[in-house]
Each structure stands twice: as structure tokens, then as C-alpha cells.
Amino acid sequence: MERRRVLLKMSGESLCQTGGFGIEPRIVLDLAQQIQSGLADGDVELAMVVGGGNFIRGGQVAGQGIDRVTGDNMGMLATIMNALALQSALEGVGIETRVQSAIQVNDVAEPFIRRRCLRHLEKGRVVILAGGTGHPYFTTDTTAALRAVQLKATSLLKATKVKGIYSEDPAKNPAAEFYEKVTFIEVLQKRLKVMDSTAISLCMDNGLPIQVFSMKEKGNVERVLRGELLGTLVH
Ligand code: UDP
């Protein structure tokens, strides 16, 4: 059986209420259950990248007494906490999981080693990639693009708060046009809000399609893992 290898990117905020702080176990458990159902057919290899914005974003605290690089380091450490929460919830529903981190935290997670990561995926383990890229001035969206390319994923599944990509922010302009498909060039030229330009360029240059979907609708994580084309395809 041909297996699809996908990389699922979730923001840190997907582990708590929108605009909230920290981790809500109830939400993490729901996610784990959806992932379990989404993988039940055994035809998907899943790597995940989780953000850290539910704790701190370096760019937002910079200039307020915490310097940018320190804030970024804190943000990357936050992704490790999120990854551990997800790992625990996934193992609670019977999914074998490994956390690999770009920042060395050998007592709690493996280092990111590409070949070892691929081996885990082949064995059907979910691999949660934590610690961002390990470098300040990047985002976890860029991490997701980088890891997806490195691991030769067939697509990057980017979970968001809205249905997909619109011509403008639908919260500000209800008449904003929704796109089912959009090209990388259009995303860059129209400055459509999907991921930062570093992440988009990396996907574009390496022909990695991005499926942008809402995780606010119940069950969408499961559906997208089953291969449903929800939201917007960037190609
Ligand atoms: N970060 C970083 N390098 C990386 C990835 C993340 O410095 O490679 C820091 C950065 O400060 C970022 C924070 O970690 O703001 C949390 O990541 P992100 O904002 O991407 O999280 P999300 O918005 O997806 O929750």
C-alpha cells in the first residue's frame, strides 16, 4: 500500500482557546482523538510541527525588556512544551509518538535527526518536531516548510482559524473573496495571509503544495488527514 507522508502544522494557539494562553488539556485530547481517527486506515505517515505562540513570540516581546533573540529562544522552548503535551495525549489514545527537537533537550526529547525521523515514520510512529528550526528570527511555519521538504512530504497541511485563504481578512471585510486554489506567486504578489514569505518561498521553490484548512470546525483535522481537500490549496 502506497502511504502518503504529510506534515501537519498547528499553531500553539490550537492547544488553547483562541487568544488564550497556555495549554488546555481538553483541547489537546480532542486533537489527539481526531489524529487517531484520521490515521486509522494506516495509509498516512504523519510528522507534526507545533508552534509556541500560546506562550510567547519573540517578535512581540522584543523592545519591551526581553531582547528578540532571547524571546525567540523562549518561543522555541515553548514549542517543546506543546510537543510534550501532544505526545502525551497521543500516547494516551494509543498512538506511538516521538518528539524530536531542534534544540537539545536530551532528557525529554530526541534530537532532530532526519534519517531517524524517517525511520520512525516508516514504522508508523507520529513524529512531533519541536524547537522550531533551532534558530531565532524564524517561525514555526518556516520550520514546517523546511521539515516537510527535508522529509519529502507530499503536502503541508496548515491548520488555521479561518476556512482557508481569502483576498482580505474576512473578519474585517465580510465581502472578501474565498479561494479554493491559489498559486504561490499569487500568494506572494497579493501578500495573502497564509504563512510568512520565507515559508512560502521554501514551499514554492521545492514544489511542496500547502493545504490551508480551518481547525475551528469540529472534525477537520481528522478529515484532512484522511485526504479530504478542505479549505484552500496553494500550488
Ligand atoms: N521561533 C524561532 N525560531 C524558529 C521557530 C520559532 O525563533 O525556528 C520562535 C519565535 O519567537 C516565534 C515563537 O518561537 O514567534 C513561536 O513560534 P510561532 O510564532 O511560529 O508559533 P505559532 O504562531 O505557530 O504558535
XYZ file of C-alpha atoms and ligand atoms in Angstrom:
260
model
C 0.000 0.000 0.000
C 1.312 3.404 -1.020
C 1.419 5.646 2.028
C 1.110 9.419 1.947
C 3.557 11.317 4.099
C 2.144 14.586 5.353
C 3.333 17.305 7.636
C 0.679 18.886 9.830
C 1.410 22.371 11.149
C -0.577 23.640 14.093
C -0.078 26.892 15.918
C 0.490 26.895 19.652
C -2.860 28.599 19.968
C -4.566 25.466 18.706
C -3.846 23.935 22.105
C -5.910 26.565 23.944
C -8.877 28.862 23.297
C -8.418 31.472 20.552
C -6.461 34.349 22.038
C -5.847 32.274 25.160
C -2.656 31.322 26.966
C -1.007 28.018 27.753
C -2.393 24.560 27.265
C -5.939 23.297 27.735
C -5.774 19.524 28.188
C -9.358 19.092 26.936
C -8.439 20.657 23.590
C -5.236 18.654 23.293
C -7.177 15.461 23.974
C -9.730 16.292 21.273
C -6.885 16.847 18.822
C -5.276 13.550 19.759
C -8.557 11.733 19.217
C -9.009 13.328 15.822
C -5.470 12.379 14.827
C -6.081 8.815 15.967
C -9.230 8.559 13.820
C -7.537 10.310 10.906
C -4.711 7.763 10.914
C -6.895 4.720 11.481
C -6.636 3.470 7.886
C -2.859 3.200 8.234
C -2.152 4.877 4.894
C -0.643 8.102 6.251
C 2.755 8.846 7.742
C 2.421 11.878 9.981
C 5.018 14.393 11.070
C 3.818 17.416 13.020
C 5.217 20.833 13.775
C 3.646 22.777 16.595
C 4.097 26.477 17.285
C 4.663 28.220 20.582
C 2.589 31.370 20.299
C 0.295 30.249 23.139
C 3.246 31.102 25.411
C 5.456 33.680 23.751
C 6.500 35.098 20.398
C 9.927 36.699 20.291
C 8.882 39.356 17.796
C 6.058 40.528 20.054
C 8.072 40.956 23.241
C 11.136 42.468 21.545
C 11.758 46.004 22.732
C 9.793 45.522 25.942
C 12.695 44.433 28.118
C 13.215 40.994 26.576
C 15.504 41.074 23.592
C 14.468 39.493 20.337
C 16.873 36.581 20.346
C 16.022 35.689 23.953
C 12.319 35.946 23.180
C 12.788 33.733 20.145
C 14.664 31.188 22.239
C 11.786 31.231 24.722
C 9.325 30.762 21.869
C 11.250 27.744 20.634
C 11.314 26.264 24.145
C 7.549 26.791 24.316
C 7.092 24.575 21.268
C 8.786 21.778 23.195
C 6.229 22.023 25.996
C 3.441 21.923 23.437
C 5.019 18.928 21.730
C 5.244 17.043 25.026
C 1.578 17.755 25.766
C 0.604 16.452 22.336
C 2.824 13.410 22.679
C 1.279 12.518 25.989
C -2.265 12.903 24.677
C -1.472 10.888 21.534
C 0.081 8.073 23.533
C -2.993 8.162 25.776
C -5.117 7.224 22.766
C -2.674 4.525 21.676
C -0.614 6.330 19.036
C 3.096 5.696 19.233
C 4.825 9.050 19.152
C 8.299 10.528 19.229
C 9.290 14.103 19.892
C 12.386 15.317 18.076
C 13.718 18.735 18.932
C 15.987 21.123 17.061
C 17.185 22.402 20.453
C 18.991 19.806 22.517
C 16.853 18.677 25.441
C 18.066 15.104 25.644
C 16.268 14.260 28.852
C 12.843 14.917 27.382
C 13.121 14.521 23.619
C 15.330 13.081 20.899
C 17.376 15.449 18.786
C 16.069 16.042 15.280
C 17.925 13.563 13.115
C 16.409 13.348 9.674
C 17.180 9.714 8.980
C 15.949 8.624 12.376
C 12.831 10.671 11.879
C 12.180 8.918 8.557
C 12.624 5.565 10.251
C 10.021 6.466 12.895
C 7.609 7.497 10.168
C 8.147 4.260 8.265
C 7.345 2.362 11.448
C 4.057 4.234 11.722
C 5.049 6.485 14.598
C 3.868 10.063 14.688
C 6.860 12.371 14.958
C 6.367 15.761 16.574
C 9.088 18.163 15.533
C 9.745 20.659 18.285
C 12.142 23.511 18.934
C 11.402 25.278 15.653
C 14.404 25.459 13.341
C 16.618 25.934 16.399
C 17.426 29.461 15.198
C 15.989 32.845 16.135
C 14.297 35.063 13.530
C 12.397 32.137 12.050
C 8.861 30.938 12.605
C 7.364 27.543 13.103
C 5.650 27.965 9.710
C 9.095 28.121 8.168
C 10.072 25.142 10.311
C 7.096 23.235 8.925
C 8.054 24.077 5.345
C 11.688 23.143 5.951
C 10.905 19.836 7.628
C 8.268 18.934 5.042
C 10.818 19.462 2.281
C 13.571 17.615 4.169
C 11.295 14.664 4.846
C 9.929 14.672 1.279
C 6.360 15.055 2.481
C 3.691 15.058 -0.208
C 1.921 18.035 1.319
C 1.981 20.501 4.141
C -1.317 20.709 5.994
C -1.547 24.106 7.616
C -4.235 24.407 10.288
C -5.672 27.902 10.793
C -8.570 29.693 12.449
C -10.364 30.545 9.184
C -11.762 28.399 6.390
C -8.772 28.957 4.108
C -7.301 31.821 2.105
C -9.263 34.965 1.322
C -8.440 38.062 -0.739
C -8.597 40.061 2.514
C -9.135 39.357 6.189
C -12.741 38.051 6.299
C -13.071 39.274 9.890
C -12.509 42.848 8.657
C -14.234 42.626 5.264
C -17.120 40.159 5.063
C -17.102 40.582 1.251
C -13.561 39.143 0.999
C -13.247 36.565 -1.775
C -12.517 32.969 -0.779
C -10.023 31.000 -2.887
C -10.249 27.246 -3.333
C -6.928 27.206 -5.182
C -4.216 29.793 -5.427
C -0.661 29.757 -6.786
C 2.463 30.549 -4.770
C 3.137 33.571 -6.956
C -0.338 34.964 -6.239
C 0.189 34.462 -2.521
C 3.456 36.404 -2.648
C 2.292 39.117 -5.071
C -1.042 39.786 -3.367
C 0.558 39.363 0.046
C -2.186 36.915 1.006
C -2.067 35.940 4.649
C -1.089 32.284 4.738
C 2.397 31.866 6.133
C 5.412 34.174 6.204
C 7.223 34.698 2.923
C 10.222 32.565 3.944
C 7.922 29.587 4.440
C 6.031 30.241 1.202
C 9.241 30.617 -0.824
C 10.614 27.370 0.542
C 7.453 25.511 -0.467
C 7.336 27.216 -3.867
C 10.972 26.523 -4.705
C 10.562 22.868 -3.806
C 7.121 22.244 -5.304
C 5.504 21.410 -1.988
C 1.734 22.040 -2.037
C 0.099 23.567 1.035
C -3.437 22.761 2.124
C -4.735 25.544 4.354
C -7.750 24.498 6.406
C -9.698 25.543 9.465
C -9.328 23.549 12.620
C -12.130 25.509 14.245
C -14.679 23.268 12.542
C -15.074 20.108 14.512
C -13.500 17.038 12.949
C -11.484 18.883 10.309
C -8.115 17.587 11.481
C -9.394 14.044 11.086
C -10.881 14.824 7.654
C -7.756 16.451 6.311
C -5.635 13.515 7.477
C -7.985 11.210 5.608
C -7.120 13.138 2.472
C -10.114 15.465 2.099
C -9.260 18.672 0.279
C -10.603 21.168 2.795
C -10.021 24.901 2.573
C -7.501 26.278 0.086
C -4.799 24.538 -1.920
C -1.646 26.579 -2.579
C 0.137 25.081 -5.555
N 10.835 30.702 16.872
C 12.125 30.952 16.476
N 12.699 30.154 15.519
C 12.025 29.147 14.913
C 10.684 28.915 15.306
C 10.107 29.693 16.285
O 12.778 31.852 16.984
O 12.608 28.459 14.063
C 10.249 31.486 17.986
C 9.709 32.836 17.544
O 9.907 33.763 18.590
C 8.231 32.547 17.395
C 7.994 31.613 18.567
O 9.176 30.798 18.572
O 7.452 33.723 17.494
C 6.782 30.754 18.464
O 6.648 30.254 17.165
P 5.467 30.757 16.200
O 5.238 32.203 16.394
O 5.792 30.296 14.826
O 4.265 29.914 16.810
P 2.724 29.825 16.372
O 2.293 31.193 15.929
O 2.663 28.854 15.254
O 2.056 29.342 17.595
